[in-house]
Tab-separated table of C-alpha atoms and ligand atoms in Angstrom:
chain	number	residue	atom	x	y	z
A	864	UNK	CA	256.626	15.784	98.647
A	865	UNK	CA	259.129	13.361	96.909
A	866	UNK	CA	256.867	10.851	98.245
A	867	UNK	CA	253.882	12.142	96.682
A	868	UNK	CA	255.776	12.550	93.451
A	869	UNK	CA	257.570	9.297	93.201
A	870	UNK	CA	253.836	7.491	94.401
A	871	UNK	CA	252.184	9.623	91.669
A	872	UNK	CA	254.506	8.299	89.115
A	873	UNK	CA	254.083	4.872	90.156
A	874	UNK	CA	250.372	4.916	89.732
A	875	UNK	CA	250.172	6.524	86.397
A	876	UNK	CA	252.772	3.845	85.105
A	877	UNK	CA	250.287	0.919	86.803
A	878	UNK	CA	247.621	2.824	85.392
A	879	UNK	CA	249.063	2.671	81.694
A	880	UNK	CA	250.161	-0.791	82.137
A	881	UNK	CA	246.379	-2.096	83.421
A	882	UNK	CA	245.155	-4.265	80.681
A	883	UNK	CA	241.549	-4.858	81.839
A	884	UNK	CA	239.124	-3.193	83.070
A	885	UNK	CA	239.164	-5.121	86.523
A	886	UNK	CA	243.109	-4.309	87.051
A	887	UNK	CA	242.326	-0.629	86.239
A	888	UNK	CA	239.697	-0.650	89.005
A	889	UNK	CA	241.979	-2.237	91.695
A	890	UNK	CA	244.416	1.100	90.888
A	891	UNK	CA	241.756	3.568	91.315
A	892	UNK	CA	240.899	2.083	94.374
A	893	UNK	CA	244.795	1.895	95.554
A	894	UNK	CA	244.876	5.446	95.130
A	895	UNK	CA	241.667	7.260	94.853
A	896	UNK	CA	239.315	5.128	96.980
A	897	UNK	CA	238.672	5.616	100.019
A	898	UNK	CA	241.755	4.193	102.008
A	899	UNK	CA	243.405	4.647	98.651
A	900	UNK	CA	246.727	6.669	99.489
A	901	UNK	CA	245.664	9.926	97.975
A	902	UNK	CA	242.545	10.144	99.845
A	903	UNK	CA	244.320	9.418	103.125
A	904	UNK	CA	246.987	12.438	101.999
A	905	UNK	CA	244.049	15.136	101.576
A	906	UNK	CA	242.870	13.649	104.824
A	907	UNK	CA	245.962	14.718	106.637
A	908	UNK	CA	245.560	18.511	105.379
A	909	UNK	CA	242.944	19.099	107.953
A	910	UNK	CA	245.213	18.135	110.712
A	911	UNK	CA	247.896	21.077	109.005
A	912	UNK	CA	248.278	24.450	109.972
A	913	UNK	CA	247.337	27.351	107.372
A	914	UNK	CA	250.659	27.600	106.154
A	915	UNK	CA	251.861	23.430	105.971
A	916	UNK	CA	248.454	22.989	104.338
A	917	UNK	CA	249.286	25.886	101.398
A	918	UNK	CA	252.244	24.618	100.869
A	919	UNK	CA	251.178	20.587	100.647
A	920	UNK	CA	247.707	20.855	99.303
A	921	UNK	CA	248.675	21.703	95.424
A	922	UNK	CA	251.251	18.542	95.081
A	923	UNK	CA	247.958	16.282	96.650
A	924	UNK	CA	245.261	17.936	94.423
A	925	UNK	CA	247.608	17.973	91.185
A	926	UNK	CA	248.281	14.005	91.764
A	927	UNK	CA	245.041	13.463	92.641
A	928	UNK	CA	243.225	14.516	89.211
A	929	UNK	CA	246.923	13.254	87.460
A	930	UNK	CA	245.350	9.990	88.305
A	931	UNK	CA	241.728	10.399	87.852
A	932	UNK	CA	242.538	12.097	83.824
A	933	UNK	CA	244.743	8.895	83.385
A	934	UNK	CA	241.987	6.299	84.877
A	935	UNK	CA	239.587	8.001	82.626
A	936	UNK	CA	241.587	7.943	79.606
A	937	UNK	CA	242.386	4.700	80.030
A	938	UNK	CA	239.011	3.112	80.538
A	939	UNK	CA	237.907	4.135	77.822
A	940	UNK	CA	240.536	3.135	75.869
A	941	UNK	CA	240.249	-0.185	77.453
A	942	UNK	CA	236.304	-0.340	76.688
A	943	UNK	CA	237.249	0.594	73.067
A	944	UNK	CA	239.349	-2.232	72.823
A	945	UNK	CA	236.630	-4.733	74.311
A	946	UNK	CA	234.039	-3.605	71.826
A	947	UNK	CA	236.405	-4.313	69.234
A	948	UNK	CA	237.349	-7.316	70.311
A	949	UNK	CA	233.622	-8.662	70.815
A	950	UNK	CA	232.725	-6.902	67.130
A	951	UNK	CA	235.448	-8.980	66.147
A	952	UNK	CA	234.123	-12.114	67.876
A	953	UNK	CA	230.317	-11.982	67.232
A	954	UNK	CA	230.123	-11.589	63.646
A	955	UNK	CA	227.318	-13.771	61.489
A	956	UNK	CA	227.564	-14.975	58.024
A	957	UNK	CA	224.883	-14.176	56.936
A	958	UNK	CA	224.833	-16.486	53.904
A	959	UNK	CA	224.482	-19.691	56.151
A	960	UNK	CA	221.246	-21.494	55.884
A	961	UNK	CA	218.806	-20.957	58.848
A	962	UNK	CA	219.719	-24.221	61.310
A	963	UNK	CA	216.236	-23.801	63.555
A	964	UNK	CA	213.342	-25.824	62.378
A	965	UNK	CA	211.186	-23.365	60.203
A	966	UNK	CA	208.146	-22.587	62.642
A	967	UNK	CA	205.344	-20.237	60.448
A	968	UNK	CA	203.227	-22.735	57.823
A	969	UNK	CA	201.155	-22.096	55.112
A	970	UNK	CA	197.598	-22.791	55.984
A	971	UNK	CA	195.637	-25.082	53.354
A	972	UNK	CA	193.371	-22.837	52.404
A	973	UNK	CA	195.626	-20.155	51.527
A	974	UNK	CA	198.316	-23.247	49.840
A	975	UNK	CA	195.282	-24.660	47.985
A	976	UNK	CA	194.248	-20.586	46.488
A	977	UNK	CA	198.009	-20.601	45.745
A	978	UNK	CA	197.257	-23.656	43.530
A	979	UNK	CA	194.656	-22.771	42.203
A	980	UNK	CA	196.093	-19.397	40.768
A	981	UNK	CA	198.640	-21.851	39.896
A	982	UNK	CA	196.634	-23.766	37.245
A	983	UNK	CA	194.042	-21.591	36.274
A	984	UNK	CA	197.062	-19.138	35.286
A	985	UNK	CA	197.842	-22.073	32.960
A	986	UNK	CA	194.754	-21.596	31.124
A	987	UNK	CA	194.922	-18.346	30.742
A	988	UNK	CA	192.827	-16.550	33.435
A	989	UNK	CA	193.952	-14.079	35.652
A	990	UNK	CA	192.636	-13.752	39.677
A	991	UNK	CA	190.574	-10.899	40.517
A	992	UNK	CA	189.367	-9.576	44.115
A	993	UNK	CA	186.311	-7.986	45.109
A	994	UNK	CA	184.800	-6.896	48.861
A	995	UNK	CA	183.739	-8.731	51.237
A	996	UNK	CA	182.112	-6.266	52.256
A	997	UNK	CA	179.720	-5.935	49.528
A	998	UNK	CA	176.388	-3.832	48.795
A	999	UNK	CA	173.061	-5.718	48.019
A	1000	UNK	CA	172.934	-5.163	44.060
A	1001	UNK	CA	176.328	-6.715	43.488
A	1002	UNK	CA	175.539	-9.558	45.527
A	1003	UNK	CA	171.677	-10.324	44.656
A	1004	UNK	CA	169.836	-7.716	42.422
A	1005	UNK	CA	172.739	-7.700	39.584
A	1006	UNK	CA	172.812	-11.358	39.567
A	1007	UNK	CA	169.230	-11.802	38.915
A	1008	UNK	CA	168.187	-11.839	42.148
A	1009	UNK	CA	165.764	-8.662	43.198
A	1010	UNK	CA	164.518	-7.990	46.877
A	1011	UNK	CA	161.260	-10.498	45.996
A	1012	UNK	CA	163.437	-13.370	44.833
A	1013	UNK	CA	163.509	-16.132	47.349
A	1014	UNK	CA	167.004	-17.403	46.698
A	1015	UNK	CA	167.984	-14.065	48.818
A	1016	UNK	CA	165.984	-16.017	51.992
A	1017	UNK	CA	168.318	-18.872	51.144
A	1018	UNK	CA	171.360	-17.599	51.724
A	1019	UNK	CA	171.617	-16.398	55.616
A	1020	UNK	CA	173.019	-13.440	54.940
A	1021	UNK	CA	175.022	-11.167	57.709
A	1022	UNK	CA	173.409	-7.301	57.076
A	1023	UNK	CA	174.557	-4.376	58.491
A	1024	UNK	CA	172.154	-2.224	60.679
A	1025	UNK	CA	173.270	1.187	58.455
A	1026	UNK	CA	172.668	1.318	54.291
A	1027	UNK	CA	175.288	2.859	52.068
A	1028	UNK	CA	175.438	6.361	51.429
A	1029	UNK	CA	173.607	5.500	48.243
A	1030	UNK	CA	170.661	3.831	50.244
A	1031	UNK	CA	171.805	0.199	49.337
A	1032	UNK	CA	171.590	-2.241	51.681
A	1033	UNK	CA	175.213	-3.440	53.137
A	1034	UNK	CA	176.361	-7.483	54.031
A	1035	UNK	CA	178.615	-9.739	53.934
A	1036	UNK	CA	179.159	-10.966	50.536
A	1037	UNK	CA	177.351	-14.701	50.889
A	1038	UNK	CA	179.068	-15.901	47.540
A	1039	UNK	CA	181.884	-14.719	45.151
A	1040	UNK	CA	179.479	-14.565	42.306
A	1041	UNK	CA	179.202	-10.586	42.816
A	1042	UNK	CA	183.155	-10.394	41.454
A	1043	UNK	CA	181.515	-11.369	37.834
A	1044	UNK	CA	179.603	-8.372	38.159
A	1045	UNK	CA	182.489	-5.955	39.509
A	1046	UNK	CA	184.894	-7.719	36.464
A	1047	UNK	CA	182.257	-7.333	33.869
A	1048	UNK	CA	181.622	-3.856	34.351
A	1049	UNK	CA	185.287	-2.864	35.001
A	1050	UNK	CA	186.706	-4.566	32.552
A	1051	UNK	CA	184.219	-5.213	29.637
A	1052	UNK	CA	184.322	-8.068	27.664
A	1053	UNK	CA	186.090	-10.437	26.658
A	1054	UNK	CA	186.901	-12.055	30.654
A	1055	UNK	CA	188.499	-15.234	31.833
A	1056	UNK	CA	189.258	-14.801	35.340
A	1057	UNK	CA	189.243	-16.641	38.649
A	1058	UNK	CA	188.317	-14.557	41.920
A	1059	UNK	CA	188.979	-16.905	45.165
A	1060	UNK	CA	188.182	-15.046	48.566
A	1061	UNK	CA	186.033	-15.747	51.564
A	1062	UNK	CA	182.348	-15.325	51.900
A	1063	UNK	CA	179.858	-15.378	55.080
A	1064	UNK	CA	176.642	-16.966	55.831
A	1065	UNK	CA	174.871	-17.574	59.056
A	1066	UNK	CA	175.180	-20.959	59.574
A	1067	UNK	CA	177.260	-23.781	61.763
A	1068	UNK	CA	178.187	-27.323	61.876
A	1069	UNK	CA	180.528	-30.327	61.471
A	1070	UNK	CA	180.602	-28.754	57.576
A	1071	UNK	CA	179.422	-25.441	57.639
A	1072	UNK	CA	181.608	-22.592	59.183
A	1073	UNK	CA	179.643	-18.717	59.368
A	1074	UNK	CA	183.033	-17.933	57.041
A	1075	UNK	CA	184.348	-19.866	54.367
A	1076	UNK	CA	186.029	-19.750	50.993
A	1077	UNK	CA	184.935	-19.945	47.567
A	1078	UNK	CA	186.411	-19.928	43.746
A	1079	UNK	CA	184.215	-17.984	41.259
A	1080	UNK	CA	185.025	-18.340	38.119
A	1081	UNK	CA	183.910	-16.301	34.995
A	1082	UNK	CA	184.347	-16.883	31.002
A	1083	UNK	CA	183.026	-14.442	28.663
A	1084	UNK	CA	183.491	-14.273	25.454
A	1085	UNK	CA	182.237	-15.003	21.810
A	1086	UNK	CA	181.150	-18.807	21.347
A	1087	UNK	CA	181.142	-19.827	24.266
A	1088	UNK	CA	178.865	-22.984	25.755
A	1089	UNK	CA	178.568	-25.681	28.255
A	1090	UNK	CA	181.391	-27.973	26.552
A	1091	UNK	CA	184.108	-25.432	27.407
A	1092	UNK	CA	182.799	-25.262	31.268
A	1093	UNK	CA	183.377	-28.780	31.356
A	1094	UNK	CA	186.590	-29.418	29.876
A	1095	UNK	CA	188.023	-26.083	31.911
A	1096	UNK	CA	186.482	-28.041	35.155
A	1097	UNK	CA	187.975	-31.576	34.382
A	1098	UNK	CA	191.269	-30.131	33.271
A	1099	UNK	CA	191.218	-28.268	36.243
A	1100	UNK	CA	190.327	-31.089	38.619
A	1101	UNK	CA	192.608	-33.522	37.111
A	1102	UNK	CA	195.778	-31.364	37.168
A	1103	UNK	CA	194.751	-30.067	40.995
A	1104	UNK	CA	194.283	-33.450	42.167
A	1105	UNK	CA	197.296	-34.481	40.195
A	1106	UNK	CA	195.200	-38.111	38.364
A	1107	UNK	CA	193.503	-38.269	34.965
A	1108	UNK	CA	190.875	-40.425	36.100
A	1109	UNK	CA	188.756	-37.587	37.498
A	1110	UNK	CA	184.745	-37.963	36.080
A	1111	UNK	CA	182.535	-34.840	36.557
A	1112	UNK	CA	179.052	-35.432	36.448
A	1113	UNK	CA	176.801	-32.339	35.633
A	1114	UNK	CA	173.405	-32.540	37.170
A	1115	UNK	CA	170.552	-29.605	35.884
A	1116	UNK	CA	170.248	-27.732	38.893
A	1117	UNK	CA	168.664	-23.830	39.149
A	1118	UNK	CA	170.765	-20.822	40.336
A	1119	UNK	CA	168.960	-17.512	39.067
A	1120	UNK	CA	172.813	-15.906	37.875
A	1121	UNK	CA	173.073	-19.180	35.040
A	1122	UNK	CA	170.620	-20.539	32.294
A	1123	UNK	CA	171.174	-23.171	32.227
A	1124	UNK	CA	172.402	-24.233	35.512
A	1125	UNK	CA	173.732	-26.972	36.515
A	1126	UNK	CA	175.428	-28.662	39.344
A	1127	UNK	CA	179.002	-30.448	39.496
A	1128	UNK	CA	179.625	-33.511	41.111
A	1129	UNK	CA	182.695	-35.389	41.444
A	1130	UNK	CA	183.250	-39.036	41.459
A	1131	UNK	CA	185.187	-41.272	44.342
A	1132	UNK	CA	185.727	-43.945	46.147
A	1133	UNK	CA	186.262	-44.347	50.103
A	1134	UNK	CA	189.385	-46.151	51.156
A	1135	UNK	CA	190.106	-46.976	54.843
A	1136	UNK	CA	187.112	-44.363	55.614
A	1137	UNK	CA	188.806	-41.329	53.517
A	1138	UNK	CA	186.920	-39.834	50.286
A	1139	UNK	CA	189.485	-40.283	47.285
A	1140	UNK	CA	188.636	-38.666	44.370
A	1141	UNK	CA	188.740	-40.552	41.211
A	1142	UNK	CA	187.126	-42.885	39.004
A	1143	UNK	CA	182.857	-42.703	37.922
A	1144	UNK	CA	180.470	-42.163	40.471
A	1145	UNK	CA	178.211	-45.089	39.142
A	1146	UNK	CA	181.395	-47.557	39.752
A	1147	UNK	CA	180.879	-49.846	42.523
A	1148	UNK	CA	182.057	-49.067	45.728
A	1149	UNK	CA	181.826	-45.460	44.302
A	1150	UNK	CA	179.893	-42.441	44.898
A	1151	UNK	CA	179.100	-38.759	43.409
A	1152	UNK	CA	179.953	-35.506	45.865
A	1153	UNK	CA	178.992	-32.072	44.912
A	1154	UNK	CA	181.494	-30.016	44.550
A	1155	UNK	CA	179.828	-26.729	42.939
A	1156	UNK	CA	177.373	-25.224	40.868
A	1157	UNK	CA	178.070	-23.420	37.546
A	1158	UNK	CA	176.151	-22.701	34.185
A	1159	UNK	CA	176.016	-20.321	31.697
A	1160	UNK	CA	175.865	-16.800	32.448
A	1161	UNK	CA	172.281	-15.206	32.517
A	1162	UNK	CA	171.516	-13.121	29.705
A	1163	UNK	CA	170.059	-10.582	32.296
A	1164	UNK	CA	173.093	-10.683	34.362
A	1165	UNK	CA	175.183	-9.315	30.984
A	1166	UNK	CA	172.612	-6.551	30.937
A	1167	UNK	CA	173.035	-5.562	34.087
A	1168	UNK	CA	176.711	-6.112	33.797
A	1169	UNK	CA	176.886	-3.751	30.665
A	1170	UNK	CA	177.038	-6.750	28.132
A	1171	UNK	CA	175.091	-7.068	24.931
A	1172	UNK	CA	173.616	-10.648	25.315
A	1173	UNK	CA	173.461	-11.180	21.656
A	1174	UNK	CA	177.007	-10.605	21.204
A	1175	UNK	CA	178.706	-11.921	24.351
A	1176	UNK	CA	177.914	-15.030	26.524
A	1177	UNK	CA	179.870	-17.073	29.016
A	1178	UNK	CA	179.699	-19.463	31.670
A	1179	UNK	CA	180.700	-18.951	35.627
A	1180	UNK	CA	181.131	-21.707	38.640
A	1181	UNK	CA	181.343	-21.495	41.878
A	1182	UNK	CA	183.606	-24.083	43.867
A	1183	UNK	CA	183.818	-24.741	47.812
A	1184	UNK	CA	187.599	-24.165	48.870
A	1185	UNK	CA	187.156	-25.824	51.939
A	1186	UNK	CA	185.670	-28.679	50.642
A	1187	UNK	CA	188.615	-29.132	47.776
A	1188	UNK	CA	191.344	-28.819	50.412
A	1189	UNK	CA	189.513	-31.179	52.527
A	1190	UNK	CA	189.271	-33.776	49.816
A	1191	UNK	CA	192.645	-32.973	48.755
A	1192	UNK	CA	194.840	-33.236	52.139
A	1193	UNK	CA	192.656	-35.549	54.002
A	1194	UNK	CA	191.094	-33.560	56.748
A	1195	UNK	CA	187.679	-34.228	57.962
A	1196	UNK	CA	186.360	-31.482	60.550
A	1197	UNK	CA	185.721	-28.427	58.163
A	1198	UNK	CA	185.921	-26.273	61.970
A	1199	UNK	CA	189.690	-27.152	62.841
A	1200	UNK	CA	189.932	-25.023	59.988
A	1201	UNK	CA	189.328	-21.668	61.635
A	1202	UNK	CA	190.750	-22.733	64.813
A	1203	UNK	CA	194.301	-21.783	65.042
A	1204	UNK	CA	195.386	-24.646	66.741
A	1205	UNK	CA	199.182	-24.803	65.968
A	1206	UNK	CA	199.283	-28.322	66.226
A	1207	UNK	CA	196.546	-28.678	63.491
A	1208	UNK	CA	198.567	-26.385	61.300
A	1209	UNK	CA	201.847	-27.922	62.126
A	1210	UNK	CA	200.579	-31.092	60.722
A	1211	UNK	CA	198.545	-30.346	57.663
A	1212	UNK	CA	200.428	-26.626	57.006
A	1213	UNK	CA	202.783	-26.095	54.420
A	1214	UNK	CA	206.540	-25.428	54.244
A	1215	UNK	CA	206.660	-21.116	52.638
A	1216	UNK	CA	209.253	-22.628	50.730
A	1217	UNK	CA	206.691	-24.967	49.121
A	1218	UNK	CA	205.909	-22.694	46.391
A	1219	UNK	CA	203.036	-24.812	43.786
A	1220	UNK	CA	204.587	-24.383	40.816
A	1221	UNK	CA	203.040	-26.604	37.320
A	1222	UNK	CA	206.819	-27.455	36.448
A	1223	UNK	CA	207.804	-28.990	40.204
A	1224	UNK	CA	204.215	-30.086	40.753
A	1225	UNK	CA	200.708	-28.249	42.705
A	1226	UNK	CA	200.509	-30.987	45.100
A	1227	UNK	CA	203.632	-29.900	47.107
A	1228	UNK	CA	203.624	-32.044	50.349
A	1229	UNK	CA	204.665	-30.338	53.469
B	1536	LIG	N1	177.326	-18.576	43.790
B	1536	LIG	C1	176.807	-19.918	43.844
B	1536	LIG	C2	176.742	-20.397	45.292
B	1536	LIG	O1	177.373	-19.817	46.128
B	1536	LIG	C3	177.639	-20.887	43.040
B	1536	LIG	C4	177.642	-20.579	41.574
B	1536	LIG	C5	178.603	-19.751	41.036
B	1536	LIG	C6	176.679	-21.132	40.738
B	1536	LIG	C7	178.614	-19.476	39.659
B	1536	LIG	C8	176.682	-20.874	39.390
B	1536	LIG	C9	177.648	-20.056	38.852
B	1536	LIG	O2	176.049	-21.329	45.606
């Protein structure tokens, strides 16, 4: 009994003094395991008689869950402790800079939009969106095309098998020219917007992708005529392409949306078998690329657009985004585009933090 008693007290005193988890475990297991000492003493009542085993039983069973209360409550204060200890221990500051190498990248297309928000912000237009999924009078009949015109033919267009609720027929918009129509009648008059987004035709090479990206632009107000198109174009061109010596050719051309139309070519030069833009088309060792179509907004399209022709006019482009960033950042397969190959975008991708900004400069490099 005094044995019992004097054992007890020894454990629970180990048991208090345990500073780890491990040392803790080696008591339990001196005592309640199962050649621990206690479990050998309950072992022995079965050899007792009735009356020995009444009389011994209580001092076993009362040291026995003595020592399993204290083993308890001191695990637990012992995993308390560890937490606090590895809280302590594993804190971040997190007002370090990142050390990893940054791994997302802005894809051209979407750092060239970015840039082109950039600048046209400058001169005062704002960037509006329309569908891409688009109904047939906002991308043909409203811009002077109806179902007879042949331009429709012309442009490949992806149609759904099911019309709109309102019997119109459904496709993929095939140009960004039906966001003058959704501006014009949503906003009214006077307009000077930009609306870059993708558009769809049927239609694949080396330079031609079934999705690309275009710029529409729209200008609507009183006054307006072909001179303003092509000072906004230069101005545009020369502070995207970040050189003054950017010549713009515009060659009459026919789209049924302008009157007149005309088409805008770019002059450059080829160095080391790269296009660089700059300098006159007519120069030697120079050439003229097209680089978009534009003219001045159709007196029918106002009508249909809710615009009195006599009081408003305007002029719109169009401009390829692909083609831009191509001529821009020096790629040359207009497919690697749409490929997702990392490696592609880790090498002409941009840093996030390369925000184009007019003050630090559009051309950000990556
Ligand atoms: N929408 C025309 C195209 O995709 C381009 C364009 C836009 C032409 C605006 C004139 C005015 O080819």
């Amino acid at each position: 009994m005094t044995d019992i008693t004097s054992q007890t007290e020894a454990a629970l005193a180990a048991i208090a003094a345990a500073t780890s988890l491990d040392a803790l475990e080696a008591e339990r297991l001196e005592a309640l395991g199962k050649k621990g000492w206690v479990s050998l003493a309950l072992k022995t009542l079965g050899g007792m008689s009735p009356e020995e085993r009444t009389a011994a039983a209580p001092a076993i069973q009362s040291a026995r869950a003595a020592i399993a209360d204290a083993l308890e409550a001191k695990k637990a204060a012992l995993e308390a402790a560890a937490l606090e200890e590895q809280l302590a221990r594993e804190t971040i500051d997190l007002t370090l800079p990142a050390v990893a190498a940054p791994k997302g990248s802005v894809h051209p297309v979407s750092q060239v939009m970015d840039e082109l928000a950039e600048i046209f912000a400058d001169l005062g237009f704002a960037v509006a969106t329309g569908p891409e999924i688009e109904d047939d009078w906002h991308n043909f009949t409203a811009l002077n095309m109806d179902e007879t015109h042949p331009a429709r033919a012309m442009h490949d267009t992806f149609y759904f098998p099911d019309k709109s609720a309102d019997g119109k027929d459904i496709l993929l918009r095939t140009h960004t020219s039906p966001v003058q129509i959704r501006s014009m009648l949503e906003q009214g008059a006077p307009i000077r917007i930009i609306a870059p987004g993708r558009v769809y035709r049927s239609d694949s090479d080396a330079t031609h992708t079934p999705m690309f990206h275009q710029v529409e632009g729209l200008v609507i107000d009183k006054d307006i005529h072909l001179g303003h198109l092509k000072w906004t174009l230069e101005t545009f061109f020369k502070a995207f392409f970040e050189r003054e010596d950017i010549v713009l050719r515009l060659r009459p051309s026919y789209f049924p949306f302008t009157e007149p139309s005309v088409e805008v070519d770019v002059g450059y030069s080829t160095e080391g078998g790269r296009r660089v833009v700059g300098g006159h088309g007519d120069a030697p060792g120079h050439a003229w690329m097209e680089i978009g179509g534009s003219g001045m907004v159709n007196a029918r399209v106002l009508e249909f657009a809710g615009l009195e022709p006599g009081e408003w006019q305007g002029f719109a482009f169009g401009l390829g985004i692909d083609r831009i960033a191509m001529l821009k950042y020096g790629m040359n397969d207009l497919r690697a585009f749409f490929d997702g190959d990392p490696r592609w975008l880790a090498h002409y991708g941009f840093s996030p933090f390369d925000q184009p900004t007019l003050s630090a400069g559009v051309g950000a490099k990556a």
